[in-house]
Short mmCIF file of C-alpha atoms in Angstrom, two decimals:
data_model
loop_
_atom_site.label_atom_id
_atom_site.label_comp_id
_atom_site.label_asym_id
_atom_site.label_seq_id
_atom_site.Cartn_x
_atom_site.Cartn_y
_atom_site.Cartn_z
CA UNK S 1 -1.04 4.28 1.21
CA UNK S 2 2.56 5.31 1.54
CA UNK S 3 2.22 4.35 5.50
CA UNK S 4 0.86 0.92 4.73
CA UNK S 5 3.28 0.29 2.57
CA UNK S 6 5.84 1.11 5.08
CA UNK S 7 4.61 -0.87 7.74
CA UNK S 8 3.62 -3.98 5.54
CA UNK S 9 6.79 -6.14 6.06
CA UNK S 10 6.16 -5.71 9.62
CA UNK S 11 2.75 -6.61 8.90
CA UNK S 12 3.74 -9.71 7.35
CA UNK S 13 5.18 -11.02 10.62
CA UNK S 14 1.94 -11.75 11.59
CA UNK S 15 1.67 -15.03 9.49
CA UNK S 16 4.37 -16.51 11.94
CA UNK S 17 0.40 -16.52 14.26
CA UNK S 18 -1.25 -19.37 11.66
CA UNK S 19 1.58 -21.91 11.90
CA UNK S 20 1.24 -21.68 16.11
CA UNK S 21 -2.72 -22.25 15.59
CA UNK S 22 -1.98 -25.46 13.71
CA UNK S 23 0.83 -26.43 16.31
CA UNK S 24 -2.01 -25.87 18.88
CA UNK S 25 -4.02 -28.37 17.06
CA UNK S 26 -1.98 -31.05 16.87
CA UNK S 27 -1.49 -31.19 20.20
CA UNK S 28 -5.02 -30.26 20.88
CA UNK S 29 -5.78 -33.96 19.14
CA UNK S 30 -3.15 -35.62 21.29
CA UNK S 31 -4.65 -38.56 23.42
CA UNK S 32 -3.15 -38.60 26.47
CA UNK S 33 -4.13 -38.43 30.63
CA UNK S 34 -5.64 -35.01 30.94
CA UNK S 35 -5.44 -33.57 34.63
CA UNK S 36 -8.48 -31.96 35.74
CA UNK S 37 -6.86 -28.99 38.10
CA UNK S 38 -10.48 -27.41 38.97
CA UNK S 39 -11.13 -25.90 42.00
CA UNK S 40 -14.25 -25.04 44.26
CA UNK S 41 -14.55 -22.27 43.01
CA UNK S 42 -14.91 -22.72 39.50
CA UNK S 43 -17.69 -25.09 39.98
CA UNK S 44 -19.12 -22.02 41.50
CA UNK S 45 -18.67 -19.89 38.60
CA UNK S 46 -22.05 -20.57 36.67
CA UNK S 47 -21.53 -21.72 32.92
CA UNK S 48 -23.19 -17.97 31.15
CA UNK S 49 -23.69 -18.96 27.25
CA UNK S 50 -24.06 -15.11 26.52
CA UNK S 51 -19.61 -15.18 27.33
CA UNK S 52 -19.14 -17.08 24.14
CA UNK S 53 -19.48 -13.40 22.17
CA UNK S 54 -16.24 -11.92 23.81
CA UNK S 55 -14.23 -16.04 23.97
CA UNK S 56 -14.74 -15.43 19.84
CA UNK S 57 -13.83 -11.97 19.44
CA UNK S 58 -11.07 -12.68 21.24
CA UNK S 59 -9.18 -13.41 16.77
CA UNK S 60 -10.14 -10.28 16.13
CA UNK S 61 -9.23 -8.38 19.26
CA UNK S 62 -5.75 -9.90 18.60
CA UNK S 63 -5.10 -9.20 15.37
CA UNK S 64 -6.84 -5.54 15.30
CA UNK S 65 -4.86 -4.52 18.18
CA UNK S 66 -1.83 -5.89 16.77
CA UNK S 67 -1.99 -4.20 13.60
CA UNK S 68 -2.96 -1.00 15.51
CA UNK S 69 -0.09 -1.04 17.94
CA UNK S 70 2.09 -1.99 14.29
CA UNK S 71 0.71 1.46 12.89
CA UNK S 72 1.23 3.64 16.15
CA UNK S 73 4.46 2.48 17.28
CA UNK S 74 6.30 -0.42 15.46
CA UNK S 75 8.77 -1.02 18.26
CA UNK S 76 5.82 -1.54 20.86
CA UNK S 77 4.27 -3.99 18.34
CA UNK S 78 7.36 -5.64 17.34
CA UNK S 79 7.84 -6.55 21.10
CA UNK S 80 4.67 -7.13 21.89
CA UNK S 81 4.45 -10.04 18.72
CA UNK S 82 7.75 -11.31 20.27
CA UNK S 83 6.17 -11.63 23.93
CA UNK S 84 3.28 -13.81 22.32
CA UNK S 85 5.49 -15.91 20.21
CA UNK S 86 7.27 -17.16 22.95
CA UNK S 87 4.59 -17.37 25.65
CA UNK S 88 2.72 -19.41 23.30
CA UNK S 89 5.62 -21.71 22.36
CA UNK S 90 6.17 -21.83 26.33
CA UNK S 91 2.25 -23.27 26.38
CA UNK S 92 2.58 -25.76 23.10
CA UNK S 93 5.82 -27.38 26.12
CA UNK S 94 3.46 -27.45 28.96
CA UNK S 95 0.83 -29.00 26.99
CA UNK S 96 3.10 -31.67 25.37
CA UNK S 97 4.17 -32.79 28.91
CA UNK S 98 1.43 -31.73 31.40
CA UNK S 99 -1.87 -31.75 29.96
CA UNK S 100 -4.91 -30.53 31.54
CA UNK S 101 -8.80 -30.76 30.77
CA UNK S 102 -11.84 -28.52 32.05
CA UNK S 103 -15.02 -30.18 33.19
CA UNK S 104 -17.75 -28.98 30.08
CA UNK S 105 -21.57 -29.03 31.42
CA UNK S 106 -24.04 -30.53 28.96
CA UNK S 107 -25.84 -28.05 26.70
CA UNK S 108 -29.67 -27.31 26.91
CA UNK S 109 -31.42 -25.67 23.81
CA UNK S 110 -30.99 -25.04 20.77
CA UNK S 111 -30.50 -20.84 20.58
CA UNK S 112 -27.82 -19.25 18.65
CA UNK S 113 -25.51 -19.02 21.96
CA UNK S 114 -26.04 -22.31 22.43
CA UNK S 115 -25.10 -23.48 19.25
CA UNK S 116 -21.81 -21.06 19.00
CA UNK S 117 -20.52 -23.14 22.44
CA UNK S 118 -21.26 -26.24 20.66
CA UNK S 119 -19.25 -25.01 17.93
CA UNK S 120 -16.67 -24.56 19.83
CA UNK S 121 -16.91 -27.48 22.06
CA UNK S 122 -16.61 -29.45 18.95
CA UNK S 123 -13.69 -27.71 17.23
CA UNK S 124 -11.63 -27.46 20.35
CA UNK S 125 -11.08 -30.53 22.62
CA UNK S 126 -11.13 -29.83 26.52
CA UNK S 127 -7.45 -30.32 27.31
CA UNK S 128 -4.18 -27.70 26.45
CA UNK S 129 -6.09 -25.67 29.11
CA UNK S 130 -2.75 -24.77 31.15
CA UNK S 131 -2.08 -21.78 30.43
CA UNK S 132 -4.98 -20.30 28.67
CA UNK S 133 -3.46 -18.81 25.23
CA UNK S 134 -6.71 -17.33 25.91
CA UNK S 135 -5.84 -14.81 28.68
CA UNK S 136 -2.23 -14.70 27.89
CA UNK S 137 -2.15 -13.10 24.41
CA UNK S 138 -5.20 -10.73 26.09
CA UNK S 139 -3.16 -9.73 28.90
CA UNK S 140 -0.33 -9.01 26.53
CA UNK S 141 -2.38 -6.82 24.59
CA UNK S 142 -3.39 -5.04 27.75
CA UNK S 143 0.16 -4.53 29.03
CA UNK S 144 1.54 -3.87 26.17
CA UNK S 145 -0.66 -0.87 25.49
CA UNK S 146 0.73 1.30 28.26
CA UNK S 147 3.57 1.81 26.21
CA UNK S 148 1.11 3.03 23.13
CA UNK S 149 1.30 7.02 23.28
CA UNK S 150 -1.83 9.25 22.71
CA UNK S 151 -4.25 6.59 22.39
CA UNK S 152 -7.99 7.76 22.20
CA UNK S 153 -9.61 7.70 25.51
CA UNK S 154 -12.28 5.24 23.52
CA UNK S 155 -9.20 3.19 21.98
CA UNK S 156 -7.47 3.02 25.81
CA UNK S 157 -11.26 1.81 27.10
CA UNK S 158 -11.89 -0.86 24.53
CA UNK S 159 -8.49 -2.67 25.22
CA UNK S 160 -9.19 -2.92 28.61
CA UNK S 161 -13.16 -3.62 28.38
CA UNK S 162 -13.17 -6.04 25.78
CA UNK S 163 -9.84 -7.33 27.13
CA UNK S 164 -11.20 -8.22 30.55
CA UNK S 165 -14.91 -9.36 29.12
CA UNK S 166 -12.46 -11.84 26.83
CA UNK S 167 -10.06 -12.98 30.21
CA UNK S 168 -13.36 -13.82 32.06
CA UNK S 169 -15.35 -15.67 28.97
CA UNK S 170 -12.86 -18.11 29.36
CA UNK S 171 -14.06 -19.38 33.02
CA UNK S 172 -17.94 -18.36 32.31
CA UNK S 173 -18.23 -20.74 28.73
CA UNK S 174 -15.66 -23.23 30.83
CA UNK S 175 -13.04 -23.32 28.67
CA UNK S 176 -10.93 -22.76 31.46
CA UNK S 177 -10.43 -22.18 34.86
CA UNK S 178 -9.45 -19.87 37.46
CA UNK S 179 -5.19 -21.58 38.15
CA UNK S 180 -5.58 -21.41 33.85
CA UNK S 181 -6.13 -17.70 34.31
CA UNK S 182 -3.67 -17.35 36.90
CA UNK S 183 -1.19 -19.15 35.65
CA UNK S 184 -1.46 -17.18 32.06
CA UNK S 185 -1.38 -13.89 33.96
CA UNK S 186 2.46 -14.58 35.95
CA UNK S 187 4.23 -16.09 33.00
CA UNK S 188 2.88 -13.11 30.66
CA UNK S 189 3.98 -11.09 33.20
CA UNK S 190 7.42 -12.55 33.60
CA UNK S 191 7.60 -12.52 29.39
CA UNK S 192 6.36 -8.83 29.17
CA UNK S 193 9.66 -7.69 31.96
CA UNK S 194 11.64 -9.28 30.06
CA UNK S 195 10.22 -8.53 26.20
CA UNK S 196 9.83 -4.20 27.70
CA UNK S 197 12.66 -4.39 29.71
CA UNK S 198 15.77 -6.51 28.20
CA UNK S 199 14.91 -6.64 24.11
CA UNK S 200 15.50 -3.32 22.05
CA UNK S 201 14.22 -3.93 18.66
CA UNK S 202 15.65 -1.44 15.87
CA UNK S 203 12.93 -0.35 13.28
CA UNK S 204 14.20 0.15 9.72
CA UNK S 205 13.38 2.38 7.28
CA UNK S 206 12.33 1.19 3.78
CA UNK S 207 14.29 -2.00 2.96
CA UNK S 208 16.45 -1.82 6.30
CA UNK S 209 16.26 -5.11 8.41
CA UNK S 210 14.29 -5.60 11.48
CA UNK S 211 16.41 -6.85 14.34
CA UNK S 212 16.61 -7.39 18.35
CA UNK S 213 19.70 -7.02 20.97
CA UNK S 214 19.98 -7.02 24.48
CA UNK S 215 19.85 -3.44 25.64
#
C-alpha cells in the first residue's frame, strides 16, 4: 500500500491518455478527401477476423504495461508516457492535414469475431490511418522495455508476443496497412532516441515535483 501510494501521482499522469482519445475522435469524424496509400501487398494480406482479439487488447496492453513499467522503474515509465504523448500529438497533425483511409472488405456471418470487427468498423471511421497509434504506442512499449531491469522471462515474452500479435492485427482486421506500420515504426523510433537519449526526468520523493531537462 505504501508503494502505491508512492507511485500514485505518477499514476495519475495517465489521465493526460483520455483527453488524446477524444482528440482522436474528433478528427476521426472529420469529412474530408481521405488518401487511400495501399499497396499490392496489402491486398495480399488476407482480412483474418480471429486478429480482432489482439487489435482490442491492444487498451489493456497499454495501460498494464504502463503502470508496470510506473512500478519497476518510474524514470523508464515517465519517459516512455512522454514518447507517446508526443508521437500521438505528432499523428492528431498528420491527420488534420494528410488524411488517409484503408480499403474495409464486407463482412460475412454473424459469429462473435465477426461482430467484434463490426464493432469496431462502426466506432472507428476508416481514415487517421497514417501513422497507426496502433503500432506506435506498441512499439514504444516494446522499446521501452529494454531499459526495464530484471523483468520475468514470462513478463519480457508477453511484451514482445502480444506486442507483435497487436502490430500485425492492425493489417490482418485492415485497419491499416503495411506504409501505416512502417511509418509508425521510424517516427517511434526517432521519438524513443530522443525521449532515452536527450530527456532526464528527475523522480521525487513524496511531495517532490516531477520534472524533465536536457541531459
Amino acid at each position: 500500500m505504501k508503494n502505491l501510494l508512492k507511485k500514485a501521482p505518477y499514476l495519475l499522469l495517465l489521465l493526460v491518455l483520455p483527453p488524446l482519445g477524444k482528440i482522436y475522435e474528433l478528427l476521426n469524424n472529420r469529412s474530408g478527401n481521405a488518401v487511400d496509400i495501399s499497396s499490392t501487398i496489402d491486398q495480399i494480406i488476407p482480412f483474418l477476423s480471429i486478429f480482432i482479439i489482439p487489435y482490442i487488447l491492444w487498451y489493456a496492453y497499454l495501460f498494464v504495461y504502463l503502470v508496470y513499467f510506473c512500478f519497476k522503474d518510474t524514470k523508464v515509465y515517465m519517459k516512455t508516457l512522454f514518447l507517446i504523448v508526443i508521437a500521438e500529438l505528432i499523428c492528431f497533425v498528420i491527420y488534420f492535414f494528410f488524411q488517409t483511409t484503408v480499403p474495409r472488405p464486407a463482412l460475412t456471418g454473424n459469429n462473435f469475431l465477426t461482430g467484434l470487427v463490426q464493432w469496431i468498423y462502426l466506432n472507428d471511421r476508416p481514415v487517421n490511418c497514417f501513422p497507426s497509434i496502433h503500432v506506435l504506442t506498441t512499439f514504444a512499449i516494446m522499446l521501452a522495455s529494454f531499459h526495464i531491469k530484471n523483468k520475468h522471462l514470462v513478463t519480457n515474452f508477453c511484451i514482445h508476443i502480444f506486442g507483435t500479435l497487436i502490430i500485425i492485427s492492425t493489417l490482418f482486421v485492415k485497419q491499416h496497412v503495411i506504409l501505416d506500420m512502417i511509418g509508425s515504426m521510424f517516427l517511434i523510433t526517432f521519438l524513443y532516441g530522443l525521449s532515452f537519449g536527450f530527456i532526464s526526468f528527475r523522480v521525487g520523493e513524496k511531495s517532490d515535483p516531477v520534472y524533465f531537462k536536457n541531459k
